[in-house]
Amino acid sequence: TAYRADPEVAQRVRRQFIDWMNKQAGPEGGRQVEIAMARTDPVQNWARLVASDGLRPGDTADALSAYWLMNWMIANGGDNNRTQTQAVRNQVRSTMAANPTYARLDEAQRQEFAEILMLNFLIQHAAYVDAMKRGDQPALRELADAAVARFRNEMGVDLRQLQLTDQG
């Protein structure tokens, strides 16, 4: 699940993400994301947020695990620890390794997949932390419902039915 990062792939992913944010949040939202990405490297920002859980850039299983856990936390108002994160990563890695579609991805495609997840993680994390700091219960419910709907629609999984344990 590892890959070597290519700066050209990273630039393409960031440009596509900014374009997507322009459509989702309007030109001002897209501009804010572009400014934030110009100011600091989003992959390094992601790495700082997940390092204490033992996750790192350069591995698609780490990126997918962080994305799953962030959405689970938002959906359930829960938290995780390093042991749980590592167990989830091990489950994700073995699932990815057994997936023939994933096996056909080249290094650039693995990087693109991982970095898209990282960018989504950062946006979701920022919105969640902001709502938590403000104690904005309606925003937290909206974020939770969006996470549940996203995983139900994209993966056929109900995040509220999953329990996070030390085994994953």
mmCIF file of N, CA, C and O in Angstrom, residues 2 6 13 19 21 38 40 48 53 65 68-69 83 92 98 100 113 115 128 131-132 146 161:
data_model
loop_
_atom_site.group_PDB
_atom_site.id
_atom_site.type_symbol
_atom_site.label_atom_id
_atom_site.label_comp_id
_atom_site.label_asym_id
_atom_site.label_seq_id
_atom_site.Cartn_x
_atom_site.Cartn_y
_atom_site.Cartn_z
ATOM 1 N N ALA A 2 2.167 1.075 -0.041
ATOM 2 C CA ALA A 2 3.075 2.219 -0.022
ATOM 3 C C ALA A 2 3.239 2.815 -1.419
ATOM 4 O O ALA A 2 2.994 2.151 -2.428
ATOM 5 N N ASP A 6 5.146 11.911 -5.799
ATOM 6 C CA ASP A 6 5.632 12.665 -6.952
ATOM 7 C C ASP A 6 5.028 14.067 -6.860
ATOM 8 O O ASP A 6 3.799 14.198 -6.799
ATOM 9 N N VAL A 13 -3.490 16.822 -7.946
ATOM 10 C CA VAL A 13 -4.523 16.509 -6.959
ATOM 11 C C VAL A 13 -5.002 17.791 -6.287
ATOM 12 O O VAL A 13 -6.218 18.006 -6.122
ATOM 13 N N ASP A 19 -10.569 23.060 -7.561
ATOM 14 C CA ASP A 19 -11.673 23.169 -8.518
ATOM 15 C C ASP A 19 -12.955 22.575 -7.929
ATOM 16 O O ASP A 19 -14.039 23.153 -8.073
ATOM 17 N N MET A 21 -13.671 22.303 -4.711
ATOM 18 C CA MET A 21 -14.118 23.191 -3.637
ATOM 19 C C MET A 21 -14.807 24.430 -4.206
ATOM 20 O O MET A 21 -15.757 24.940 -3.603
ATOM 21 N N ALA A 38 -1.312 26.970 -0.348
ATOM 22 C CA ALA A 38 -0.096 27.699 -0.722
ATOM 23 C C ALA A 38 0.733 28.034 0.517
ATOM 24 O O ALA A 38 1.962 28.096 0.462
ATOM 25 N N THR A 40 0.819 26.274 3.549
ATOM 26 C CA THR A 40 1.438 25.089 4.157
ATOM 27 C C THR A 40 1.092 23.855 3.342
ATOM 28 O O THR A 40 0.027 23.778 2.750
ATOM 29 N N ARG A 48 0.933 15.718 10.586
ATOM 30 C CA ARG A 48 1.007 16.194 11.974
ATOM 31 C C ARG A 48 -0.228 15.766 12.769
ATOM 32 O O ARG A 48 -0.121 15.433 13.951
ATOM 33 N N ASP A 53 -1.090 8.723 16.167
ATOM 34 C CA ASP A 53 -1.751 7.432 15.994
ATOM 35 C C ASP A 53 -0.901 6.460 15.182
ATOM 36 O O ASP A 53 -1.342 5.356 14.858
ATOM 37 N N SER A 65 -7.404 4.723 6.413
ATOM 38 C CA SER A 65 -7.730 4.489 7.828
ATOM 39 C C SER A 65 -8.065 5.802 8.529
ATOM 40 O O SER A 65 -9.053 5.881 9.275
ATOM 41 N N TRP A 68 -11.526 6.971 7.350
ATOM 42 C CA TRP A 68 -12.585 6.185 7.992
ATOM 43 C C TRP A 68 -12.771 6.632 9.432
ATOM 44 O O TRP A 68 -13.895 6.854 9.884
ATOM 45 N N LEU A 69 -11.674 6.737 10.170
ATOM 46 C CA LEU A 69 -11.762 7.082 11.587
ATOM 47 C C LEU A 69 -12.312 8.488 11.785
ATOM 48 O O LEU A 69 -13.119 8.710 12.694
ATOM 49 N N THR A 83 -4.012 2.375 19.651
ATOM 50 C CA THR A 83 -4.231 0.938 19.486
ATOM 51 C C THR A 83 -5.374 0.673 18.512
ATOM 52 O O THR A 83 -5.260 -0.175 17.616
ATOM 53 N N VAL A 92 -7.685 -2.383 7.185
ATOM 54 C CA VAL A 92 -7.741 -1.696 5.891
ATOM 55 C C VAL A 92 -6.656 -2.228 4.966
ATOM 56 O O VAL A 92 -6.907 -2.510 3.791
ATOM 57 N N ALA A 98 -6.090 -7.454 -0.745
ATOM 58 C CA ALA A 98 -6.875 -8.521 -1.362
ATOM 59 C C ALA A 98 -7.784 -8.018 -2.485
ATOM 60 O O ALA A 98 -8.435 -8.820 -3.149
ATOM 61 N N PRO A 100 -8.541 -6.788 -6.071
ATOM 62 C CA PRO A 100 -7.884 -6.796 -7.386
ATOM 63 C C PRO A 100 -7.889 -5.428 -8.074
ATOM 64 O O PRO A 100 -6.955 -5.105 -8.804
ATOM 65 N N PHE A 113 -5.040 8.641 -4.897
ATOM 66 C CA PHE A 113 -6.076 8.117 -4.005
ATOM 67 C C PHE A 113 -5.822 8.576 -2.571
ATOM 68 O O PHE A 113 -6.719 9.102 -1.901
ATOM 69 N N GLU A 115 -3.891 11.067 -1.397
ATOM 70 C CA GLU A 115 -3.900 12.510 -1.166
ATOM 71 C C GLU A 115 -5.300 13.105 -1.276
ATOM 72 O O GLU A 115 -5.609 14.065 -0.568
ATOM 73 N N TYR A 128 -15.190 19.981 11.737
ATOM 74 C CA TYR A 128 -15.567 19.318 12.989
ATOM 75 C C TYR A 128 -14.971 20.041 14.196
ATOM 76 O O TYR A 128 -15.677 20.341 15.168
ATOM 77 N N ALA A 131 -16.734 23.402 14.761
ATOM 78 C CA ALA A 131 -18.055 23.238 15.375
ATOM 79 C C ALA A 131 -17.927 22.826 16.841
ATOM 80 O O ALA A 131 -18.705 23.304 17.695
ATOM 81 N N MET A 132 -16.957 21.969 17.144
ATOM 82 C CA MET A 132 -16.731 21.549 18.536
ATOM 83 C C MET A 132 -16.323 22.744 19.397
ATOM 84 O O MET A 132 -16.860 22.926 20.496
ATOM 85 N N ALA A 146 -24.013 14.088 7.483
ATOM 86 C CA ALA A 146 -23.314 14.082 6.189
ATOM 87 C C ALA A 146 -22.321 12.926 6.124
ATOM 88 O O ALA A 146 -22.208 12.253 5.095
ATOM 89 N N GLN A 161 -23.460 2.141 13.038
ATOM 90 C CA GLN A 161 -23.602 0.739 13.441
ATOM 91 C C GLN A 161 -22.245 0.093 13.734
ATOM 92 O O GLN A 161 -22.199 -1.054 14.180
#
